Short mmCIF file of C-alpha atoms and ligand atoms in Angstrom, two decimals:
data_model
loop_
_atom_site.label_atom_id
_atom_site.label_comp_id
_atom_site.label_asym_id
_atom_site.label_seq_id
_atom_site.Cartn_x
_atom_site.Cartn_y
_atom_site.Cartn_z
CA MET A 261 7.06 24.35 13.72
CA MET A 262 6.91 20.54 13.53
CA THR A 263 3.76 18.95 12.15
CA PRO A 264 2.20 16.31 14.43
CA ALA A 265 3.39 13.55 12.05
CA ILE A 266 6.98 14.81 12.25
CA THR A 267 6.64 14.99 16.04
CA TRP A 268 6.14 11.21 15.96
CA LEU A 269 9.09 10.65 13.62
CA GLU A 270 11.60 12.99 15.23
CA PRO A 271 12.65 10.59 18.07
CA LEU A 272 13.27 7.89 15.43
CA ARG A 273 15.69 10.10 13.53
CA PRO A 274 18.86 8.50 14.93
CA SER A 275 17.47 5.18 13.62
CA VAL A 276 17.51 6.44 10.02
CA PRO A 277 21.10 7.63 9.50
CA GLU A 278 20.54 7.25 5.72
CA LEU A 279 18.58 10.51 5.80
CA GLY A 280 20.84 13.54 5.89
CA GLU A 281 19.80 17.11 6.67
CA THR A 282 18.40 17.82 3.19
CA ALA A 283 16.36 14.63 3.05
CA TRP A 284 14.95 15.30 6.51
CA ASP A 285 14.05 18.87 5.56
CA ARG A 286 12.27 17.55 2.47
CA LEU A 287 10.29 15.16 4.61
CA CYS A 288 9.26 18.03 6.89
CA GLY A 289 8.33 20.05 3.78
CA LEU A 290 6.15 17.22 2.49
CA SER A 291 4.42 16.89 5.84
CA THR A 292 3.74 20.64 5.99
CA ASP A 293 2.36 20.77 2.43
CA VAL A 294 0.13 17.72 2.96
CA THR A 295 -1.20 19.21 6.19
CA GLU A 296 -2.12 22.29 4.16
CA LEU A 297 -3.69 20.34 1.26
CA VAL A 298 -5.94 18.18 3.46
CA ARG A 299 -7.71 21.27 4.73
CA ASP A 300 -9.56 21.35 1.35
CA ALA A 301 -10.44 17.64 1.36
CA PRO A 302 -14.03 16.98 0.28
CA THR A 303 -16.00 15.39 3.09
CA ARG A 304 -16.86 11.81 2.49
CA PRO A 305 -18.56 9.96 1.05
CA HIS A 306 -18.17 12.29 -1.95
CA PRO A 307 -18.03 11.47 -5.66
CA SER A 308 -15.24 14.00 -6.27
CA ARG A 309 -12.91 12.51 -3.67
CA SER A 310 -10.85 10.50 -6.13
CA LYS A 311 -10.45 13.63 -8.30
CA TRP A 312 -9.21 15.45 -5.23
CA LEU A 313 -6.78 12.62 -4.39
CA MET A 314 -5.44 12.69 -7.97
CA GLN A 315 -5.06 16.46 -7.67
CA VAL A 316 -3.12 16.08 -4.41
CA ARG A 317 -0.82 13.55 -6.12
CA ARG A 318 -0.22 15.87 -9.08
CA THR A 319 0.29 18.94 -6.87
CA LEU A 320 2.84 17.15 -4.69
CA ALA A 321 4.60 15.90 -7.85
CA GLU A 322 4.73 19.49 -9.22
CA GLN A 323 6.06 20.72 -5.88
CA GLY A 324 8.92 18.20 -6.27
CA HIS A 325 8.11 16.04 -3.26
CA HIS A 326 10.52 13.19 -3.80
CA PRO A 327 13.72 12.11 -2.06
CA PRO A 328 16.73 14.35 -2.78
CA PRO A 329 19.43 12.86 -5.04
CA GLY A 330 21.92 10.81 -3.06
CA ALA A 331 19.54 10.17 -0.17
CA ASP A 332 18.25 6.67 0.42
CA ALA A 333 15.04 6.93 -1.59
CA SER A 334 13.38 3.89 -0.06
CA VAL A 335 13.87 4.99 3.56
CA TRP A 336 12.62 8.48 2.69
CA GLN A 337 9.56 6.97 1.03
CA ILE A 338 8.76 4.84 4.11
CA LEU A 339 8.66 7.94 6.30
CA ALA A 340 6.77 9.87 3.60
CA GLN A 341 4.10 7.13 3.66
CA PHE A 342 3.78 7.53 7.43
CA CYS A 343 3.36 11.32 7.02
CA VAL A 344 0.55 11.06 4.45
CA GLY A 345 -1.15 8.10 6.17
CA PHE A 346 -1.24 10.20 9.34
CA HIS A 347 -3.98 12.31 7.70
CA ASP A 348 -5.86 9.72 5.66
CA LEU A 349 -5.08 6.20 4.48
CA ASP A 350 -6.56 7.16 1.10
CA LEU A 351 -3.44 9.33 0.62
CA ARG A 352 -1.32 6.16 0.28
CA ASP A 353 -0.61 7.09 -3.36
CA ALA A 354 0.05 10.78 -2.67
CA THR A 355 3.75 10.45 -3.57
CA GLY A 356 6.09 7.88 -5.04
CA PRO A 357 5.75 5.40 -7.91
CA GLY A 358 3.55 2.93 -5.95
CA HIS A 359 2.86 -0.15 -8.08
CA GLY A 360 4.56 1.73 -10.95
CA ALA A 361 7.83 0.70 -9.26
CA MET A 362 7.39 -2.69 -10.98
CA ILE A 363 7.67 -0.96 -14.36
CA LEU A 364 10.65 1.16 -13.31
CA ASN A 365 12.50 -1.84 -11.87
CA GLU A 366 11.57 -4.62 -14.26
CA ALA A 367 10.65 -3.23 -17.73
CA GLY A 368 13.09 -2.63 -20.58
CA GLU A 369 14.79 0.78 -20.63
CA ARG A 370 12.45 2.31 -23.25
CA THR A 371 9.23 1.37 -21.44
CA ALA A 372 10.69 2.26 -18.05
CA SER A 373 11.72 5.68 -19.31
CA VAL A 374 8.24 6.46 -20.72
CA TRP A 375 6.61 5.48 -17.43
CA ARG A 376 9.23 7.28 -15.34
CA GLY A 377 8.13 10.50 -17.04
CA ARG A 378 4.43 9.73 -16.57
CA LEU A 379 4.83 8.80 -12.91
CA GLN A 380 6.86 11.93 -12.21
CA GLN A 381 3.95 13.99 -13.53
CA GLY A 382 1.59 12.23 -11.12
CA ASP A 383 0.18 9.37 -13.21
CA LEU A 384 -0.90 6.34 -11.21
CA VAL A 385 -0.40 2.62 -11.89
CA GLY A 386 -2.70 -0.17 -10.65
CA ILE A 387 -1.99 -3.88 -10.19
CA ALA A 388 -4.28 -6.58 -11.58
CA ALA A 389 -3.33 -9.89 -9.98
CA THR A 390 -6.30 -11.27 -7.99
CA GLU A 391 -8.84 -13.60 -9.62
CA ARG A 392 -12.11 -15.13 -8.48
CA HIS A 393 -10.53 -18.35 -7.19
CA GLY A 394 -8.58 -16.31 -4.57
CA GLY A 395 -5.80 -13.73 -4.41
CA SER A 396 -3.84 -15.89 -1.99
CA ARG A 397 -3.33 -18.42 -4.82
CA ILE A 398 -1.59 -16.38 -7.50
CA ARG A 399 0.06 -19.54 -8.85
CA GLU A 400 -3.37 -20.65 -10.08
CA ILE A 401 -4.23 -17.58 -12.19
CA THR A 402 -6.07 -18.25 -15.43
CA THR A 403 -5.90 -14.93 -17.32
CA SER A 404 -3.87 -15.85 -20.37
CA ALA A 405 -2.25 -14.56 -23.55
CA VAL A 406 -2.84 -15.99 -26.99
CA ARG A 407 -0.65 -15.19 -30.01
CA GLN A 408 -2.23 -13.10 -32.76
CA ASP A 409 -0.46 -11.23 -35.60
CA GLY A 410 2.93 -11.20 -33.84
CA ARG A 411 1.39 -9.77 -30.65
CA TRP A 412 -0.23 -11.30 -27.61
CA ARG A 413 -3.87 -10.80 -26.66
CA LEU A 414 -4.89 -11.02 -23.00
CA ARG A 415 -8.16 -12.65 -22.00
CA GLY A 416 -9.48 -13.00 -18.48
CA GLU A 417 -10.94 -11.31 -15.46
CA LYS A 418 -9.28 -9.71 -12.43
CA CYS A 419 -11.12 -8.83 -9.21
CA TRP A 420 -10.88 -6.39 -6.34
CA VAL A 421 -8.61 -4.10 -8.36
CA SER A 422 -7.99 -0.74 -6.70
CA ARG A 423 -7.39 2.53 -8.61
CA LEU A 424 -9.63 1.00 -11.27
CA ALA A 425 -10.78 4.23 -12.94
CA GLU A 426 -7.89 6.48 -11.92
CA ALA A 427 -4.88 4.42 -13.02
CA SER A 428 -3.15 5.32 -16.29
CA GLY A 429 -1.83 1.79 -16.60
CA PHE A 430 -2.11 -1.63 -15.00
CA VAL A 431 0.53 -4.23 -14.30
CA VAL A 432 -1.34 -7.42 -15.25
CA PHE A 433 -0.30 -10.95 -14.21
CA PHE A 434 -1.25 -13.64 -16.73
CA ARG A 435 -0.10 -16.85 -18.40
CA ALA A 436 2.15 -16.37 -21.42
CA PRO A 437 1.18 -18.46 -24.50
CA GLU A 438 3.44 -21.31 -23.31
CA GLY A 439 1.74 -21.21 -19.87
CA SER A 440 4.21 -19.57 -17.49
CA ILE A 441 3.15 -16.70 -15.21
CA THR A 442 4.24 -13.37 -16.66
CA ALA A 443 3.74 -9.66 -15.92
CA ALA A 444 3.14 -6.87 -18.45
CA VAL A 445 2.08 -3.26 -18.38
CA VAL A 446 -1.16 -2.39 -20.16
CA ASP A 447 -2.24 1.17 -20.91
CA ALA A 448 -5.51 2.01 -19.16
CA SER A 449 -6.90 3.53 -22.37
CA GLU A 450 -6.94 0.14 -24.17
CA PRO A 451 -10.49 -0.33 -25.49
CA GLY A 452 -10.49 -4.03 -24.56
CA LEU A 453 -10.53 -3.18 -20.83
CA GLU A 454 -13.95 -3.38 -19.19
CA ARG A 455 -14.44 -2.09 -15.65
CA GLU A 456 -17.16 -2.89 -13.13
CA LEU A 457 -17.11 -0.69 -10.04
CA ILE A 458 -17.94 -2.17 -6.62
CA GLU A 459 -18.51 -0.11 -3.47
CA PRO A 460 -15.98 -1.04 -0.75
CA LEU A 461 -16.42 -0.80 3.03
CA GLY A 462 -13.18 1.17 3.45
CA LEU A 463 -10.44 2.72 1.31
CA ASP A 464 -13.19 4.20 -0.87
CA GLY A 465 -11.08 7.14 -2.06
CA TRP A 466 -9.96 5.23 -5.14
CA SER A 467 -12.40 3.24 -7.23
CA TRP A 468 -12.35 -0.54 -6.88
CA GLY A 469 -13.78 -3.55 -8.65
CA MET A 470 -13.52 -5.96 -11.57
CA LEU A 471 -11.24 -5.55 -14.58
CA ARG A 472 -12.12 -7.70 -17.58
CA LEU A 473 -9.64 -8.10 -20.39
CA HIS A 474 -11.09 -8.72 -23.85
CA ASP A 475 -8.24 -9.43 -26.28
CA VAL A 476 -6.10 -6.65 -24.82
CA PRO A 477 -2.90 -6.33 -26.89
CA VAL A 478 0.53 -6.82 -25.33
CA ASP A 479 3.75 -6.35 -27.28
CA PRO A 480 6.09 -9.05 -25.92
CA ALA A 481 9.10 -7.04 -27.11
CA ASN A 482 8.28 -3.93 -25.08
CA ASP A 483 5.49 -4.43 -22.54
CA LEU A 484 6.77 -7.35 -20.47
CA LEU A 485 8.21 -6.80 -17.00
CA GLY A 486 11.17 -9.14 -16.94
CA PRO A 487 11.29 -12.09 -19.33
CA ALA A 488 8.23 -14.25 -20.01
CA GLY A 489 7.79 -16.64 -17.10
CA SER A 490 9.28 -14.34 -14.45
CA GLY A 491 5.91 -13.08 -13.17
CA LEU A 492 6.12 -14.71 -9.75
CA ASP A 493 9.60 -13.28 -9.19
CA VAL A 494 8.43 -9.81 -10.26
CA PHE A 495 5.50 -10.11 -7.84
CA ARG A 496 7.72 -11.31 -4.98
CA ARG A 497 10.42 -8.68 -5.50
CA HIS A 498 7.82 -5.90 -5.76
CA PHE A 499 5.87 -6.87 -2.66
CA GLY A 500 9.10 -7.32 -0.69
CA ARG A 501 9.62 -3.57 -1.14
CA PHE A 502 5.97 -2.49 -1.30
CA ARG A 503 4.61 -4.15 1.85
CA PRO A 504 6.83 -2.10 4.23
CA LEU A 505 5.46 1.04 2.52
CA VAL A 506 1.87 -0.13 3.07
CA THR A 507 2.71 -0.95 6.69
CA ALA A 508 4.21 2.49 7.31
CA THR A 509 1.11 4.15 5.81
CA ALA A 510 -1.19 2.11 8.07
CA LEU A 511 0.92 2.96 11.12
CA GLY A 512 0.75 6.64 10.13
CA THR A 513 -3.04 6.35 10.15
CA ALA A 514 -2.98 4.75 13.62
CA ALA A 515 -0.64 7.51 14.81
CA GLY A 516 -3.10 10.09 13.44
CA VAL A 517 -5.92 8.47 15.44
CA HIS A 518 -3.68 8.35 18.51
CA THR A 519 -2.89 12.07 18.26
CA PHE A 520 -6.57 12.92 17.67
CA VAL A 521 -7.67 10.96 20.75
CA THR A 522 -4.84 12.33 22.93
CA ASP A 523 -5.57 15.92 21.88
CA SER A 524 -9.32 15.44 22.43
CA LEU A 525 -8.80 14.08 25.96
CA ALA A 526 -6.33 16.86 26.79
CA ALA A 527 -8.77 19.49 25.45
CA ALA A 528 -11.59 18.00 27.52
CA CYS A 529 -9.38 18.26 30.62
CA ARG A 530 -8.42 21.84 29.80
CA SER A 531 -12.03 22.88 29.34
CA GLY A 532 -13.13 21.13 32.54
CA THR A 533 -15.42 18.64 30.74
CA LEU A 534 -13.18 15.90 32.16
CA ARG A 535 -11.84 16.22 35.68
CA ARG A 536 -9.04 13.74 34.97
CA VAL A 537 -8.08 11.13 32.37
CA ARG A 538 -8.71 7.66 33.78
CA ASP A 539 -5.95 5.06 34.04
CA ASN A 540 -7.46 2.77 31.41
CA ALA A 541 -7.14 5.60 28.84
CA LEU A 542 -3.61 6.50 29.94
CA ILE A 543 -2.47 2.88 29.72
CA MET A 544 -4.02 2.53 26.26
CA LEU A 545 -2.27 5.69 25.04
CA GLY A 546 1.10 4.51 26.36
CA ARG A 547 0.81 0.96 25.04
CA THR A 548 -0.36 1.90 21.55
CA TYR A 549 2.32 4.61 21.30
CA ALA A 550 5.02 2.00 21.96
CA GLU A 551 3.45 -0.54 19.58
CA ILE A 552 3.14 1.91 16.68
CA ASN A 553 6.77 3.01 17.08
CA ALA A 554 8.07 -0.56 17.33
CA ALA A 555 6.15 -1.67 14.24
CA LEU A 556 7.36 1.37 12.29
CA LEU A 557 10.99 0.52 13.12
CA ALA A 558 10.29 -3.04 11.95
CA ALA A 559 8.90 -1.68 8.64
CA ILE A 560 12.03 0.45 8.16
CA SER A 561 14.16 -2.60 8.80
CA ALA A 562 12.10 -4.74 6.36
CA ASN A 563 12.54 -2.06 3.74
CA ARG A 564 16.33 -2.07 4.20
CA LEU A 565 16.48 -5.86 3.83
CA ALA A 566 14.37 -5.73 0.64
CA SER A 567 16.56 -2.98 -0.84
CA ALA A 568 19.67 -5.01 -0.07
CA GLY A 569 18.19 -8.22 -1.53
CA HIS A 570 18.75 -9.96 1.82
CA PRO A 571 17.71 -13.65 1.88
CA SER A 572 15.28 -12.96 4.77
CA ALA A 573 13.68 -9.97 3.03
CA ASP A 574 10.51 -11.85 1.99
CA LEU A 575 9.99 -13.42 5.37
CA VAL A 576 10.40 -10.11 7.20
CA SER A 577 8.33 -8.12 4.72
CA ARG A 578 5.37 -10.55 4.65
CA THR A 579 5.15 -11.16 8.38
CA GLY A 580 5.98 -7.49 9.07
CA LYS A 581 3.05 -6.29 6.90
CA ALA A 582 0.64 -8.58 8.69
CA MET A 583 1.98 -7.66 12.14
CA GLY A 584 2.24 -3.90 11.45
CA VAL A 585 -1.25 -3.60 9.95
CA ASP A 586 -2.66 -5.78 12.76
CA ILE A 587 -1.10 -3.37 15.27
CA ALA A 588 -2.45 -0.31 13.45
CA TYR A 589 -5.91 -1.89 13.20
CA GLN A 590 -6.02 -3.00 16.85
CA ALA A 591 -4.62 0.29 18.18
CA THR A 592 -7.32 2.21 16.30
CA ALA A 593 -10.05 -0.15 17.52
CA ASP A 594 -8.79 0.20 21.12
CA LEU A 595 -8.39 3.98 21.00
CA ALA A 596 -11.72 4.79 19.32
CA PRO A 597 -13.96 4.04 22.35
CA LEU A 598 -11.99 6.57 24.42
CA LEU A 599 -13.83 9.25 22.41
CA GLY A 600 -17.23 7.74 23.01
CA ALA A 601 -19.99 7.63 20.42
CA ARG A 602 -18.86 10.75 18.62
CA GLY A 603 -16.01 8.72 17.16
CA PHE A 604 -18.62 6.35 15.74
CA GLN A 605 -20.23 8.95 13.46
CA ARG A 606 -19.73 8.17 9.78
CA ILE A 607 -18.09 11.56 9.23
CA SER A 608 -15.57 11.00 12.04
CA PRO A 609 -11.94 10.52 10.90
CA ILE A 610 -11.74 7.74 13.49
CA ALA A 611 -14.58 5.80 11.86
CA LYS A 612 -12.95 6.30 8.45
CA ALA A 613 -9.58 5.08 9.73
CA ARG A 614 -11.20 1.93 11.13
CA GLY A 615 -12.90 1.13 7.82
CA ASP A 616 -9.73 1.85 5.84
CA LEU A 617 -7.53 -0.27 8.08
CA THR A 618 -10.00 -3.13 7.79
CA ALA A 619 -9.47 -3.07 4.01
CA LEU A 620 -5.72 -3.36 4.53
CA LEU A 621 -6.22 -6.67 6.36
CA TYR A 622 -6.91 -8.07 2.86
CA ALA A 623 -5.23 -5.74 0.38
CA ASP A 624 -1.55 -6.39 -0.42
CA GLY A 625 -1.73 -9.83 1.17
CA ILE A 626 -4.35 -11.38 3.45
CA HIS A 627 -2.82 -11.87 6.88
CA ASP A 628 -3.29 -15.56 7.63
CA THR A 629 -1.65 -16.34 4.29
CA LEU A 630 1.27 -14.00 5.00
CA TYR A 631 1.91 -15.43 8.48
CA ARG A 632 1.49 -18.96 7.13
CA ALA A 633 4.03 -18.37 4.34
CA GLY A 634 6.39 -17.12 7.06
CA GLY A 635 5.80 -20.28 9.09
CA ILE A 636 6.47 -22.47 6.06
CA GLU A 637 9.77 -20.71 5.42
CA LEU A 638 10.83 -21.06 9.05
CA ILE A 639 10.04 -24.78 9.08
CA GLU A 640 11.89 -25.26 5.78
CA ARG A 641 14.94 -23.50 7.17
CA SER A 642 14.96 -25.72 10.19
CA PHE A 643 15.31 -28.80 7.98
CA HIS A 644 18.39 -29.57 5.91
CA PRO A 645 18.72 -27.22 2.90
CA GLY A 646 17.37 -29.78 0.41
CA PHE A 647 14.04 -30.11 2.24
CA HIS A 648 10.92 -28.42 0.89
CA VAL A 649 7.42 -28.46 2.29
CA ASN A 650 5.05 -29.60 -0.45
CA PRO A 651 4.79 -26.43 -2.61
CA SER A 652 1.06 -27.02 -3.20
CA VAL A 653 0.34 -26.03 0.42
CA ARG A 654 1.96 -22.62 0.05
C1 LIG B 251 -9.43 -2.77 -0.48
C2 LIG B 251 -8.80 -3.84 -1.32
C3 LIG B 251 -7.98 -3.45 -2.38
C4 LIG B 251 -7.43 -4.44 -3.20
N1 LIG B 251 -6.69 -4.04 -4.26
C5 LIG B 251 -6.24 -4.98 -5.14
C6 LIG B 251 -5.55 -4.57 -6.34
O1 LIG B 251 -5.35 -3.38 -6.59
N2 LIG B 251 -5.17 -5.54 -7.21
C7 LIG B 251 -5.38 -6.87 -6.96
O2 LIG B 251 -4.99 -7.69 -7.79
N3 LIG B 251 -6.01 -7.28 -5.83
C8 LIG B 251 -6.45 -6.36 -4.93
N4 LIG B 251 -7.12 -6.76 -3.79
C9 LIG B 251 -7.33 -8.18 -3.55
C10 LIG B 251 -6.42 -8.71 -2.44
O3 LIG B 251 -5.10 -8.83 -2.92
C11 LIG B 251 -7.01 -10.06 -2.03
O4 LIG B 251 -8.20 -9.77 -1.30
C12 LIG B 251 -6.08 -10.91 -1.20
O5 LIG B 251 -4.97 -11.32 -1.96
C13 LIG B 251 -6.80 -12.16 -0.68
O6 LIG B 251 -7.44 -12.81 -1.75
P1 LIG B 251 -9.01 -13.14 -1.68
O7 LIG B 251 -9.72 -11.96 -1.15
O8 LIG B 251 -9.39 -13.63 -3.02
O9 LIG B 251 -9.12 -14.25 -0.59
P2 LIG B 251 -8.74 -15.79 -0.73
O10 LIG B 251 -7.44 -15.97 -1.43
O11 LIG B 251 -9.93 -16.53 -1.29
O12 LIG B 251 -8.55 -16.16 0.77
C14 LIG B 251 -9.66 -16.09 1.69
C15 LIG B 251 -9.38 -17.02 2.83
O13 LIG B 251 -9.33 -18.35 2.38
C16 LIG B 251 -8.16 -18.97 2.85
N5 LIG B 251 -7.76 -20.06 1.96
C17 LIG B 251 -7.18 -20.00 0.74
N6 LIG B 251 -6.93 -21.23 0.27
C18 LIG B 251 -7.38 -22.11 1.22
C19 LIG B 251 -7.42 -23.50 1.36
N7 LIG B 251 -6.92 -24.32 0.42
N8 LIG B 251 -7.97 -24.03 2.47
C20 LIG B 251 -8.48 -23.26 3.44
N9 LIG B 251 -8.46 -21.91 3.39
C21 LIG B 251 -7.92 -21.35 2.28
C22 LIG B 251 -7.14 -17.84 2.92
O14 LIG B 251 -6.08 -18.17 3.77
C23 LIG B 251 -8.03 -16.75 3.49
O15 LIG B 251 -8.20 -16.86 4.87
C24 LIG B 251 -7.67 -5.81 -2.93
C25 LIG B 251 -8.48 -6.19 -1.85
C26 LIG B 251 -9.04 -5.22 -1.05
C27 LIG B 251 -9.92 -5.65 0.09
#
């Protein structure tokens, strides 16, 4: 029997010819296993929730939930994100390398191989990019490396870092000793890392807060992702692939809310509590269904462009994240009142989805900045190729 998440995806199957029979079956298997695992989810708010989320990640890793060899891994992962997000946006790290993809794609072979093993066993990697002056201005970061005894030592402070206590490693963005923006992986057990937890409004499954770096060692021969000075390119390439995954997860969450509301209304009709479903509710269900599907297809397309290194990949990925998460957020806000006040209880999955989707309006790129960067690129393209809008306004 199809899970409700697969019921959403099944009509899109002709749009993902990259996924053969085996890959599709694996997706269905993942959806079935996740549906089973979420039955034991601790109610929230609950201090053991992040332990449970880690356990889900490790269990799914042990069960071999990854794309089959030969299948298009990135398309499979997009649909996998939709399937887990359908249950809970906090499951966004349930499978796949997540931010660890930066290490796999950009580190030297030795470091990549160590982390490939760790990620396959369910370890988690966080990203430490944002600073107090604003995450939308990564070019202005101040965390920096100084040379000491042949190594580099990182000093600085990062904010709003997710997976703060659970991550086994962090990809940190900083200034190399000569000043250029660089990325490196830092083991989470380094004693020079200080964490300050902050309670978020949504996405509270993983811990979140400040990460201070007190002379944290980095070996420039092994720990850098790409050469020194390539940090902005590493960031751009990663988020070109990562943002469609985030978008698909958010749309999965909106689809989960949609199914919950539809089933609740149908059950109320069956039981006689409702004599009929009013037109306003029917229109809302139809409109949001179409919007979620359209945005998911756009995320799949963005993912393909990023995988192919297409020149429009950044534009489509940035604007697509903002548009897709906006759609998921608005659909959830519009559908929630159809349930009445019971959807407003703190324990309601609808209330949780609304809080979680609010967090995604900031995380992985705040939307006005993403749309604006898209606008800048479109204006630049419209001028002759030599023209550039003043880079300081980016
Ligand atoms: C739940 C959650 C999880 C997160 N996880 C992580 C993580 O794991 N790692 C990480 O590094 N970061 C993380 N972040 C941070 C996230 O990436 C940032 O919130 C985001 O990049 C926006 O940065 P900011 O919040 O500092 O806002 P800002 O960059 O300060 O932007 C706020 C507003 O100011 C505007 N603005 C900026 N410059 C100007 C200007 N010159 N004039 C006028 N307006 C301007 C922006 O457009 C925006 O509207 C997370 C955030 C959240 C909410």
